[in-house]
Tab-separated table of C-alpha atoms and ligand atoms in Angstrom:
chain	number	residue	atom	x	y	z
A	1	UNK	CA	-73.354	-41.232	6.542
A	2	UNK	CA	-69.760	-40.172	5.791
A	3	UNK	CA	-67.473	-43.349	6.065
A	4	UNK	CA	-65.157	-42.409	9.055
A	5	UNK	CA	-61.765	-43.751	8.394
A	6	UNK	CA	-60.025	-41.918	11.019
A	7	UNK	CA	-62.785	-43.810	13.100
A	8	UNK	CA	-62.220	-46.832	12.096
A	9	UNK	CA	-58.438	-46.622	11.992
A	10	UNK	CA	-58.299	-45.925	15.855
A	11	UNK	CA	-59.904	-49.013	16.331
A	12	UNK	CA	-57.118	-50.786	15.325
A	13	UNK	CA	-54.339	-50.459	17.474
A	14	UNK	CA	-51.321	-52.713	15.379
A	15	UNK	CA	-52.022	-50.358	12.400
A	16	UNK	CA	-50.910	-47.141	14.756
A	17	UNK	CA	-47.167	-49.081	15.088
A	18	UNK	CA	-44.114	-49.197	13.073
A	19	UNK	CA	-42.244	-51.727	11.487
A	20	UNK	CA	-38.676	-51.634	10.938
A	21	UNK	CA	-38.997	-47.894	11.874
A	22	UNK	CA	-41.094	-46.891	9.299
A	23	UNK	CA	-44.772	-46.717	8.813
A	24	UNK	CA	-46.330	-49.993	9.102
A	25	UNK	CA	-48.709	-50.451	5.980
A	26	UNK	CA	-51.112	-53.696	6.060
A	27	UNK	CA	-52.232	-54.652	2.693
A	28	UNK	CA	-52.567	-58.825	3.281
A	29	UNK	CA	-56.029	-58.290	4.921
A	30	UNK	CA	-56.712	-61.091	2.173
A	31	UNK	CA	-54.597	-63.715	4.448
A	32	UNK	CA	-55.994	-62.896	7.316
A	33	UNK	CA	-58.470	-58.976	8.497
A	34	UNK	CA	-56.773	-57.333	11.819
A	35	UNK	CA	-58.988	-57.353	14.805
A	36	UNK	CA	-60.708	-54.502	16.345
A	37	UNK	CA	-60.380	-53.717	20.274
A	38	UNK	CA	-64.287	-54.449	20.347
A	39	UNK	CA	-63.463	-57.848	19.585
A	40	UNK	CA	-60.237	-57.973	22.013
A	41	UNK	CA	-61.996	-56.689	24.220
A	42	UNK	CA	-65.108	-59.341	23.909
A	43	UNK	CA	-62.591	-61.559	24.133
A	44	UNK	CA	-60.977	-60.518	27.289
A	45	UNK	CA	-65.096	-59.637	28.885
A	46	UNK	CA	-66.009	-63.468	28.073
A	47	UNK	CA	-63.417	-64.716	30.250
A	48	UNK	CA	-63.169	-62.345	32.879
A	49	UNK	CA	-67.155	-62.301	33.905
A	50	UNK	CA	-68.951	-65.427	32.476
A	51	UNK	CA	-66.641	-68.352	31.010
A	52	UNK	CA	-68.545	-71.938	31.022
A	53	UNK	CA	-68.715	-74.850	28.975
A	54	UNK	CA	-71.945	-74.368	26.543
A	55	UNK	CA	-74.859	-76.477	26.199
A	56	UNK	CA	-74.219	-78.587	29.014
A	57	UNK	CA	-74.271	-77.558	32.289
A	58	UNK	CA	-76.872	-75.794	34.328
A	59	UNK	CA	-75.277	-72.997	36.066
A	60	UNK	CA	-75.098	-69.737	35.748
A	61	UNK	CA	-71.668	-69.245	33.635
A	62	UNK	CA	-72.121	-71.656	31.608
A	63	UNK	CA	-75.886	-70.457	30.751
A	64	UNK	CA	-74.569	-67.301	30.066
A	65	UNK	CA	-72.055	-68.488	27.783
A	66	UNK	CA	-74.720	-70.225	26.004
A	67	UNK	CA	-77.215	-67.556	25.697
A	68	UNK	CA	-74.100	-65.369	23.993
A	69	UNK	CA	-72.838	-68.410	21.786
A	70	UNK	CA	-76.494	-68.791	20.314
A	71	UNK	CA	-76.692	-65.134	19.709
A	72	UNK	CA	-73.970	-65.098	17.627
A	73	UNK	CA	-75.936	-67.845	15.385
A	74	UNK	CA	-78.839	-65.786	14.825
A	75	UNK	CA	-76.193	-62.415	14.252
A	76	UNK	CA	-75.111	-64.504	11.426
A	77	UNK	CA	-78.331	-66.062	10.030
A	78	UNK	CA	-79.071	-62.184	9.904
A	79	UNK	CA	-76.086	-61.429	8.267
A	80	UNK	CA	-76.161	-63.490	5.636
A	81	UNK	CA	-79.643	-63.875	5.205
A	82	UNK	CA	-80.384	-67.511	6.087
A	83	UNK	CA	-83.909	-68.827	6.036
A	84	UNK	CA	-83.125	-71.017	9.441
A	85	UNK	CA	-81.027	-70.516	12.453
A	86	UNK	CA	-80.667	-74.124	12.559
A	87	UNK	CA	-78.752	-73.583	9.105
A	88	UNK	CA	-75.818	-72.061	10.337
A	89	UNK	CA	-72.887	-74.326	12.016
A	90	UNK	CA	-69.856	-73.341	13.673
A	91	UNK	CA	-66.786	-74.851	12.305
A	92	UNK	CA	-63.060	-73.863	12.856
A	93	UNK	CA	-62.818	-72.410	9.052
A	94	UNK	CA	-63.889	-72.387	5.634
A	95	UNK	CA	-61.486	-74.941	5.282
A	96	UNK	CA	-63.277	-77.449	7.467
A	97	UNK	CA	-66.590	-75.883	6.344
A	98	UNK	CA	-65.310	-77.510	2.924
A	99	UNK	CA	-64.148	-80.645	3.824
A	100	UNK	CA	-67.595	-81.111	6.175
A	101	UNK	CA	-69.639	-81.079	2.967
A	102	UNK	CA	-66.788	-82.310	0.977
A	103	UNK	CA	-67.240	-85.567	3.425
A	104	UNK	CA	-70.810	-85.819	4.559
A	105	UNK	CA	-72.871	-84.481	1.398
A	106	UNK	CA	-70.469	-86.778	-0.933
A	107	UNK	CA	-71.364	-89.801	1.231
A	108	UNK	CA	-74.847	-89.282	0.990
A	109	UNK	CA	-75.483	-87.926	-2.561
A	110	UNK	CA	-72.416	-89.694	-5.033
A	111	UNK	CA	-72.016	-93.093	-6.279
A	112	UNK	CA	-69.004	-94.226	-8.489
A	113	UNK	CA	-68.794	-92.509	-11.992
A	114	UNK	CA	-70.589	-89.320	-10.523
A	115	UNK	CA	-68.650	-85.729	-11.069
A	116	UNK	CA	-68.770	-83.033	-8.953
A	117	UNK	CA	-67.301	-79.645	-11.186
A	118	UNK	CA	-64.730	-77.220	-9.638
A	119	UNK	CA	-63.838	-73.810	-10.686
A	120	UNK	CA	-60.268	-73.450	-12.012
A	121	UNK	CA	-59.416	-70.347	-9.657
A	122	UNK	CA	-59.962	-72.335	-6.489
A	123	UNK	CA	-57.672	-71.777	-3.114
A	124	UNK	CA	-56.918	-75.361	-2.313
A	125	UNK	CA	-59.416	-75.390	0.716
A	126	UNK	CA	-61.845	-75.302	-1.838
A	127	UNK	CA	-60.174	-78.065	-4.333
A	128	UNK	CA	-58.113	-80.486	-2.752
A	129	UNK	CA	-61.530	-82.171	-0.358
A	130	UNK	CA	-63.156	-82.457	-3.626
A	131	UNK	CA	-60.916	-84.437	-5.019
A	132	UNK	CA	-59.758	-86.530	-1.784
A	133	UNK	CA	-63.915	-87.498	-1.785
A	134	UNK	CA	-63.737	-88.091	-5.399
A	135	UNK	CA	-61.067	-90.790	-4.872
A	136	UNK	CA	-63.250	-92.263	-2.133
A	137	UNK	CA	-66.236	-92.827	-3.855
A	138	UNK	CA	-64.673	-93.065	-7.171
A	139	UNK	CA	-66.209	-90.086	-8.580
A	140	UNK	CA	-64.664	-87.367	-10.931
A	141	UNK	CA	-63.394	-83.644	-10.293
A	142	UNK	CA	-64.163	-81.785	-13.656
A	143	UNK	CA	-62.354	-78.314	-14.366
A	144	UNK	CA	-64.788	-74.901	-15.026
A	145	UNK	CA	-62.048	-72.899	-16.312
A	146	UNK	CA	-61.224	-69.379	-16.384
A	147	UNK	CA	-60.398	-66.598	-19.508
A	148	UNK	CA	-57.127	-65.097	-19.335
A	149	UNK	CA	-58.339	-61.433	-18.075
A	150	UNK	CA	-59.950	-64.074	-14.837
A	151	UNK	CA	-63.161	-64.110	-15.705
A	152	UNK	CA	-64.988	-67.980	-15.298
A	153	UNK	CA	-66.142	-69.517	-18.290
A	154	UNK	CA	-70.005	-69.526	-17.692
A	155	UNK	CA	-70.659	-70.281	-20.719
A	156	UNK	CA	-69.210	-73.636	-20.713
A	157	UNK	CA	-71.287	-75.374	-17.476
A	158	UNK	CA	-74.347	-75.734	-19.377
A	159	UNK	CA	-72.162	-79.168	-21.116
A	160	UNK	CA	-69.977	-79.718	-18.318
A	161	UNK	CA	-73.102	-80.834	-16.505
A	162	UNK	CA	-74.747	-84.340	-17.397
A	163	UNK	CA	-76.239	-86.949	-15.654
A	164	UNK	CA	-73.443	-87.725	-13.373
A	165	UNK	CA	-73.154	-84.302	-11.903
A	166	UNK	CA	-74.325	-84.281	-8.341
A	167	UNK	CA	-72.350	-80.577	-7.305
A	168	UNK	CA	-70.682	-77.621	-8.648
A	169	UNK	CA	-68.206	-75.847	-5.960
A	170	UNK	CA	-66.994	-72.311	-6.706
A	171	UNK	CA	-65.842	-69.246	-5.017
A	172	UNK	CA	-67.984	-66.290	-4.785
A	173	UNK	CA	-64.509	-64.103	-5.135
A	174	UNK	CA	-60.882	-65.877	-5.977
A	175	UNK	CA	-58.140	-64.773	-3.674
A	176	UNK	CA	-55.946	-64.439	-6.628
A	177	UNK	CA	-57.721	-62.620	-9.407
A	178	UNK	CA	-60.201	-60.617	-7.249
A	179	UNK	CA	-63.122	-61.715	-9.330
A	180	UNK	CA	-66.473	-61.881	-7.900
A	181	UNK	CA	-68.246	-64.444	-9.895
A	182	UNK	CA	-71.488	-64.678	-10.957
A	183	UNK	CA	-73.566	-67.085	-8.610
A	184	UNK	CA	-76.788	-66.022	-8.899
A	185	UNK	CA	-75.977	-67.618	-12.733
A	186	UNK	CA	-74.506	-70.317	-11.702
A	187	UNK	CA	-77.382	-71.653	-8.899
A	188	UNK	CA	-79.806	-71.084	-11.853
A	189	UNK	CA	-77.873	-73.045	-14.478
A	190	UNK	CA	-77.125	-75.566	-11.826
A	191	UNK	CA	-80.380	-75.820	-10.379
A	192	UNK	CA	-82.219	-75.867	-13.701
A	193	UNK	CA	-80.723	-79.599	-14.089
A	194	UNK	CA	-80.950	-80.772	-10.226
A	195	UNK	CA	-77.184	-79.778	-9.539
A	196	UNK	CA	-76.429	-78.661	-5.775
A	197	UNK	CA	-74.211	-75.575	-5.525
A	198	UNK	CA	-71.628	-74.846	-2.681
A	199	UNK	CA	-69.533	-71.622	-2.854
A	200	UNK	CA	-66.366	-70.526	-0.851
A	201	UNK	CA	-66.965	-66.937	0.280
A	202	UNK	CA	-64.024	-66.777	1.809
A	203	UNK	CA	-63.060	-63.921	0.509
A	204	UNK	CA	-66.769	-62.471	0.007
A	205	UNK	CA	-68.562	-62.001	2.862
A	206	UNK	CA	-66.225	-59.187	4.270
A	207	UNK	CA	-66.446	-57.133	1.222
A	208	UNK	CA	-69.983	-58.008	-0.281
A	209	UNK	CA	-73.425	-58.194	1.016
A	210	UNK	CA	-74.236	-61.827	1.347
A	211	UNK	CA	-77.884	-62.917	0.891
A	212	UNK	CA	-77.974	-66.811	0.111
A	213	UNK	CA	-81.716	-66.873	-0.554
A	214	UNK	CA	-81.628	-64.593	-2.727
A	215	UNK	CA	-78.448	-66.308	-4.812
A	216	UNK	CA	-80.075	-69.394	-3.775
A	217	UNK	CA	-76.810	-71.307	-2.981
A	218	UNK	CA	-77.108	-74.629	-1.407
A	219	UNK	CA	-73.722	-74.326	0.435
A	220	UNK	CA	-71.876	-71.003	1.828
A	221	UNK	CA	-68.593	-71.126	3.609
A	222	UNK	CA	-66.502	-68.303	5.493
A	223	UNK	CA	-63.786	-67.603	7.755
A	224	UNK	CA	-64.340	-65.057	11.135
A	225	UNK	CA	-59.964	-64.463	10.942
A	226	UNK	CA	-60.826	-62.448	7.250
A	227	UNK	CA	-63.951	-60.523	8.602
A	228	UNK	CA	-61.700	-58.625	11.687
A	229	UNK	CA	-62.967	-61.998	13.698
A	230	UNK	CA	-60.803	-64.299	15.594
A	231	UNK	CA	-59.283	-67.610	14.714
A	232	UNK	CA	-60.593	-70.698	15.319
A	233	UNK	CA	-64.017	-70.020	13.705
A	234	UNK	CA	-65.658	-70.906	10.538
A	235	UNK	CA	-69.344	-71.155	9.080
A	236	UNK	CA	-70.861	-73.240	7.211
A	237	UNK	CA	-74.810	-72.249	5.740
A	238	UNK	CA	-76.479	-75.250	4.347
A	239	UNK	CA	-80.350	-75.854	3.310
A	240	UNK	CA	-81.798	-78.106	5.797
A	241	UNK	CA	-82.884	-79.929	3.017
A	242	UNK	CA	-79.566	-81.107	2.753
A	243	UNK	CA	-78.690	-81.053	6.123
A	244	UNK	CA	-80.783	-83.122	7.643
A	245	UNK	CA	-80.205	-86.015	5.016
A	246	UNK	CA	-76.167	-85.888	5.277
A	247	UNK	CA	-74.387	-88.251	7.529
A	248	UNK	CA	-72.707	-86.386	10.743
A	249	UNK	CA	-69.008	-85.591	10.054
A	250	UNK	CA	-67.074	-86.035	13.332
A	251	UNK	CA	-68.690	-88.208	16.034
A	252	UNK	CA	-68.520	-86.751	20.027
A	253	UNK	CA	-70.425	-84.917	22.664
A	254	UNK	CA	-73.281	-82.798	21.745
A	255	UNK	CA	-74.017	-84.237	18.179
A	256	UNK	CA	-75.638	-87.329	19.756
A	257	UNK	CA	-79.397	-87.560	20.712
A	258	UNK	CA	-78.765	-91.078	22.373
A	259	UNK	CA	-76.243	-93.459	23.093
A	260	UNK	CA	-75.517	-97.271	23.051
A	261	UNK	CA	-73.280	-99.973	22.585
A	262	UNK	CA	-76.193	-100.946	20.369
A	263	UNK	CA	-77.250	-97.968	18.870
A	264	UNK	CA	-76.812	-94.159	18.656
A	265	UNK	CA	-78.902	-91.653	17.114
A	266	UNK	CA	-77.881	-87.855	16.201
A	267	UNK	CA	-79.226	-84.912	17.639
A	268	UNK	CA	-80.818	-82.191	15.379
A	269	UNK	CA	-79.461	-79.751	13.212
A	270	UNK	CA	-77.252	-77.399	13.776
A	271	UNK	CA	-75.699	-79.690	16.628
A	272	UNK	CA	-75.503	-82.796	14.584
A	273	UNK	CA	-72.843	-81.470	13.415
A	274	UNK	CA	-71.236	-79.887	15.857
A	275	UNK	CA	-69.448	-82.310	17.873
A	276	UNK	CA	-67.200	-81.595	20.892
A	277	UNK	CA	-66.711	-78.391	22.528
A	278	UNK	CA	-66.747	-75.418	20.114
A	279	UNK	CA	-64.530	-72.358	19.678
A	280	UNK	CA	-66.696	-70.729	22.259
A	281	UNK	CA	-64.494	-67.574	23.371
A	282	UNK	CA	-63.905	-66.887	19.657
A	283	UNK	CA	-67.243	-67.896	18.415
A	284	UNK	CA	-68.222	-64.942	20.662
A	285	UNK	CA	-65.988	-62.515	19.796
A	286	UNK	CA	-67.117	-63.054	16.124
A	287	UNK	CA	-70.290	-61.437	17.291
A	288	UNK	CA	-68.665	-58.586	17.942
A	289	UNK	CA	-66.950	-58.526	14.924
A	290	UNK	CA	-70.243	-58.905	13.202
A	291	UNK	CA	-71.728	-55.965	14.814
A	292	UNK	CA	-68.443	-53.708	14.613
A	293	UNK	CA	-69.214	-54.231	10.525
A	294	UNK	CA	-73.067	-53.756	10.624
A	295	UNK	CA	-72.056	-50.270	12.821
A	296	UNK	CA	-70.090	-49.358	9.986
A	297	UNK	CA	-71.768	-51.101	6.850
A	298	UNK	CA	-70.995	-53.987	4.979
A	299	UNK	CA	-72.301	-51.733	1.331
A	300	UNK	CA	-69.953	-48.557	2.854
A	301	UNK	CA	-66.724	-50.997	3.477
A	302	UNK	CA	-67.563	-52.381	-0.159
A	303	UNK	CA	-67.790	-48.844	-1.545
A	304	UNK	CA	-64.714	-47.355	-0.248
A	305	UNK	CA	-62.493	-50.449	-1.212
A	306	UNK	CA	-63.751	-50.394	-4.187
A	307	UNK	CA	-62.412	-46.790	-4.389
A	308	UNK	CA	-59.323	-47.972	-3.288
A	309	UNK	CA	-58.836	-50.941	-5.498
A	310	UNK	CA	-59.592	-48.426	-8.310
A	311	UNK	CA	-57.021	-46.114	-7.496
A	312	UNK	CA	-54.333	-48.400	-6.854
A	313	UNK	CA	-54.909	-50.317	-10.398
A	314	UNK	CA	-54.641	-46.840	-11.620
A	315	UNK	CA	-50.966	-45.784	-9.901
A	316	UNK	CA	-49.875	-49.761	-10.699
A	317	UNK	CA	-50.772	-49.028	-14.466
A	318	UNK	CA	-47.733	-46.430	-14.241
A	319	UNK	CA	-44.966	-48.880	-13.472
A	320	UNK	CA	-43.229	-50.210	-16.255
A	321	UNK	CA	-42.864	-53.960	-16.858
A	322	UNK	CA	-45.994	-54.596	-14.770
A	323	UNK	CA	-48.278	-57.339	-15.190
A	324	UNK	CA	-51.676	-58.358	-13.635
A	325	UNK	CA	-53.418	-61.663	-12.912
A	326	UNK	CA	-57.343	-61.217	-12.928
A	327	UNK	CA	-58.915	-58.202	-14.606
A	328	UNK	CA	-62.939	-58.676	-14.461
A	329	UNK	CA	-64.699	-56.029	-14.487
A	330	UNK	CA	-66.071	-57.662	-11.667
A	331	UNK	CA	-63.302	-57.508	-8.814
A	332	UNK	CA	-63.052	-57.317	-5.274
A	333	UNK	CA	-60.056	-55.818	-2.765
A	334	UNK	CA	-57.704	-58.099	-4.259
A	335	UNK	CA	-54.504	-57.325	-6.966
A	336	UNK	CA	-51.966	-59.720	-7.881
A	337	UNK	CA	-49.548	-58.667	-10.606
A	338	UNK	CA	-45.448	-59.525	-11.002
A	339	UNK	CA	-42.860	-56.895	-12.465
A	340	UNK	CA	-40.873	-58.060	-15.034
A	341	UNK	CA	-37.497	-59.096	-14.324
A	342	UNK	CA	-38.315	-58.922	-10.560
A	343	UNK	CA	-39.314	-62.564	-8.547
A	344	UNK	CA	-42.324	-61.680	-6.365
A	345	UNK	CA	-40.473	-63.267	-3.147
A	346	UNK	CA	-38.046	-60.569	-3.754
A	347	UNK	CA	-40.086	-57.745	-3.905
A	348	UNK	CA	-41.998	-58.515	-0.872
A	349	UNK	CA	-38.738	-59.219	1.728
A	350	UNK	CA	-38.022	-55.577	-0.106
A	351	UNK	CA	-41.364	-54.085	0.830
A	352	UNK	CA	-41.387	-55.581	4.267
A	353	UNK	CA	-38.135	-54.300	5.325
A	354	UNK	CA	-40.171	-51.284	4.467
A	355	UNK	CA	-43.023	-51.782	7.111
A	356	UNK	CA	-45.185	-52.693	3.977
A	357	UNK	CA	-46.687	-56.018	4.457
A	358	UNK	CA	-47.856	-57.660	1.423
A	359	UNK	CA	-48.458	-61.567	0.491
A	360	UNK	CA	-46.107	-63.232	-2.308
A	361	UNK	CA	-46.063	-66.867	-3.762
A	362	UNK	CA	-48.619	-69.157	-5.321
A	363	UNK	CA	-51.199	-67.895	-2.825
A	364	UNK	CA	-52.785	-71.789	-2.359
A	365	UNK	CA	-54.093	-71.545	-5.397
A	366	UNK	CA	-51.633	-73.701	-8.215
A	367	UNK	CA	-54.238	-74.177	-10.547
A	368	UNK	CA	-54.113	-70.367	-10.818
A	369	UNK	CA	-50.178	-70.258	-10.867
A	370	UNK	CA	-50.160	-73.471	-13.881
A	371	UNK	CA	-52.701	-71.337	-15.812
A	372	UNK	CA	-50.332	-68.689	-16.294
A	373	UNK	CA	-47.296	-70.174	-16.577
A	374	UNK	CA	-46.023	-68.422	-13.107
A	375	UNK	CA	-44.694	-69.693	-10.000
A	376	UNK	CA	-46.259	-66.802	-8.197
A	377	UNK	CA	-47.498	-63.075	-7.759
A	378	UNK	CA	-47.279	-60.103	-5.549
A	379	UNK	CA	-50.419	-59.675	-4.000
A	380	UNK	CA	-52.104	-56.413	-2.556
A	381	UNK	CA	-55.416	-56.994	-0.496
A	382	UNK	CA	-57.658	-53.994	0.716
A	383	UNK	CA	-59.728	-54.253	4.316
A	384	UNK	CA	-61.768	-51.571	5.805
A	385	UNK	CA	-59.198	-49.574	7.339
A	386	UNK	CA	-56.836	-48.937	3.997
A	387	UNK	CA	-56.144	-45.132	3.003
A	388	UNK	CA	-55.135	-44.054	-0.571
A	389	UNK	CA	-52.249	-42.313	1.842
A	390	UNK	CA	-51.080	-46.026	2.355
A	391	UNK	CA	-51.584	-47.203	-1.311
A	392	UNK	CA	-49.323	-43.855	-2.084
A	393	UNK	CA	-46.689	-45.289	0.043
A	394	UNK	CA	-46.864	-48.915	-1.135
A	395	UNK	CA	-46.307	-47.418	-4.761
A	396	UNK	CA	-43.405	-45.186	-3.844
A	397	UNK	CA	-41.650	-48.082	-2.799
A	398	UNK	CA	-42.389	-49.992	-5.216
A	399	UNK	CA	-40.904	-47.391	-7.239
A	400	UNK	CA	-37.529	-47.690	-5.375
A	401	UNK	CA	-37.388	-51.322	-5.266
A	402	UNK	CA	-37.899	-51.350	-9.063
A	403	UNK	CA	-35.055	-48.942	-9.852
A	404	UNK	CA	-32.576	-51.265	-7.404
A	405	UNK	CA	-33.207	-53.994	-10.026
B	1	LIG	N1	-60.957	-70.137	0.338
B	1	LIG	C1	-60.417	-68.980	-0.031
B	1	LIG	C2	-60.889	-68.303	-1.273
B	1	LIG	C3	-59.397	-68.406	0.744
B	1	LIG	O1	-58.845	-67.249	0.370
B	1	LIG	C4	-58.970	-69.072	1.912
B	1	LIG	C5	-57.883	-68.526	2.739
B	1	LIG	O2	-57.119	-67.694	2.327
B	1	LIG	C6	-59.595	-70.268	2.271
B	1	LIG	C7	-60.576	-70.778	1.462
B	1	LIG	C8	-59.220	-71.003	3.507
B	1	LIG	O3	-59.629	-70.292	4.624
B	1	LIG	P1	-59.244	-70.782	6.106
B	1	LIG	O4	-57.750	-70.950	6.097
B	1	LIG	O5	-59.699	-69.669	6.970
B	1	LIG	O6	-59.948	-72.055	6.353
């Protein structure tokens, strides 16, 4: 099927508007994916004809409510390929989806002296609850670091991991660099000596087919707000395995099974850890979020951003004094790069006043930034509803900004 852009452009009304009285161009889907009137509208449905608290109750709203809400679980067990429903839990963001694990698996599974290894390209969602954990317990963050062109240093885990290593965290693709990395490679290395494996697909799952059996990751986090979802929500995928030993994170209504002054015990997974009242609304609008990129396809969005990331490197290769971060021939819709003689903060309050919205700065990512001696990038970010048109128009003023310096 021929991938309908015009389609899926009038789906999105904020990209028909203008900014500053010119053409608005989005290219920080990266930050955060624009939402499509299917999920507005879900949105709007939800609490116009059946709003109720979930779980709980036994009348008709909130039944309803709950029948949608647990739909949306097994949309994304589907989605991503999980072996149980009961694997999936809703949490506000991959950053929480992190520091759940970060907090609950470390309790259970590290003692002082252990290590748990963390890629150098990490967003700090994905760093800073290893190392708050590590302090805890007294346990160890150790660096996997990254080649100069952005590529991670495979090569190297096979001695970073010893005795003491109870988990490796890494992100399926950095949100600097673009690289997808390999984990398919890196559950087998890991697994091969007992190692658990959690990955931040953050910036994956909206641009790449996601199976976790098949890449056999213990771990898998993502945000709805990058996948044209709304905010609030997050997932977290974790083998029951694992699941059911770790400790619940947050204590409150519905994680419970019973309770006493004496003693409580937990309910089962998912709700375990699931405490308090969920993100219902926007838990529910995710599904349609999830179905307005099945409609489409997750492989066909992949393709033509790939097509797009392609020709923009190409048209960036023609300015003069450029300079990227991240070239793997492995890469995603993401390209950071600086101009020389130009600071990045600069060049974007340029671009903007253009009605082209791009991301500058250090990106949460330091370790990135201290690699290559930078305070920060530009950074261009593709989503499903880019043109080359826009990409054309991004470079012209480029173009113009770079002869004003
Ligand atoms: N991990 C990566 C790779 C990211 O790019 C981001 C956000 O940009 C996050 C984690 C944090 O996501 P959230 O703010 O949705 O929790």
């Amino acid at each position: 099927m021929k991938y309908d852009i015009n389609k899926i452009r009038s789906s999105f009304p904020i990209l028909h508007q203008q900014v500053y009285k010119k053409q608005f161009v989005y290219l920080d889907s990266a930050a955060s994916a624009q939402k499509p009137v299917q999920v507005l509208m879900k949105e709007e449905q939800l609490h116009n004809d059946y709003y109720g608290n979930i779980h709980r109750a036994a009348h008709f709203m909130a039944d309803k409510a709950t029948v949608e809400f647990e739909a949306v679980r097994d949309k994304v067990q589907k989605f991503i390929n999980a072996e149980y429903r009961k694997e999936i839990i809703f949490t506000k963001g991959t950053t929480e989806s992190v520091n759940l694990v970060a907090s609950s698996f470390c309790e259970k599974y590290l003692n002082e002296g252990d290590e748990i290894i963390v890629s150098e390209m990490e967003h700090h969602s994905n760093l800073v609850p290893w190392q708050l954990a590590a302090e805890r317990l007294g346990a160890k963050v150790v660096k996997l670091p990254f080649s100069d062109n952005g590529v991670l240093q495979i090569e190297k885990l096979p001695e970073l991991i010893n005795s003491k290593t109870k988990l490796i965290s890494v992100a399926h693709v950095s949100n600097v660099l673009g690289t997808i990395n390999p984990i398919d490679e890196i559950t087998k290395i890991a697994h091969e000596k007992g190692v658990a494996v959690f990955v931040d697909g953050a910036q994956a799952a909206q641009h790449i087919s996601v199976d976790v059996q098949k890449m056999d990751v213990d771990f898998y986090a993502f945000s709805a707000h990058k996948m044209y979802g709304p905010n609030g929500v997050g997932i977290l995928y974790g083998k029951k395995k694992y699941l059911n030993e770790m400790p619940p994170y947050q204590g409150g209504g519905e994680m419970i099974s019973e309770v006493s002054f004496e003693k409580t015990t937990f309910n089962e997974l998912p709700y375990k850890f699931e405490a308090g009242t969920p993100n219902i609304t926007s838990v529910i609008a995710f599904g349609a979020a999830i179905d307005f990129i099945n409609e489409i396809g997750i492989i066909e969005i992949g393709e033509w951003e790939h097509e797009l990331l392609e020709y923009a490197t190409s048209k960036l290769k023609e300015i003069e004094g450029i300079i990227f971060y991240g070239e793997s021939p492995e890469k995603s819709s993401v390209i950071s790069f600086n101009i020389d003689g130009i600071h990045s903060y600069d060049l974007g309050m340029l671009l903007d006043k253009m009605g082209i919205a791009v991301r500058t700065g250090h990106h949460c990512a330091d370790p990135v930034m201290q690699h290559y001696k930078i305070q920060g990038t530009i950074r261009i970010s593709f989503g499903m509803y880019n043109t080359k048109e826009e990409i054309d128009v991004f470079i012209a003023a480029l173009n113009k900004v770079r002869i004003m310096f």
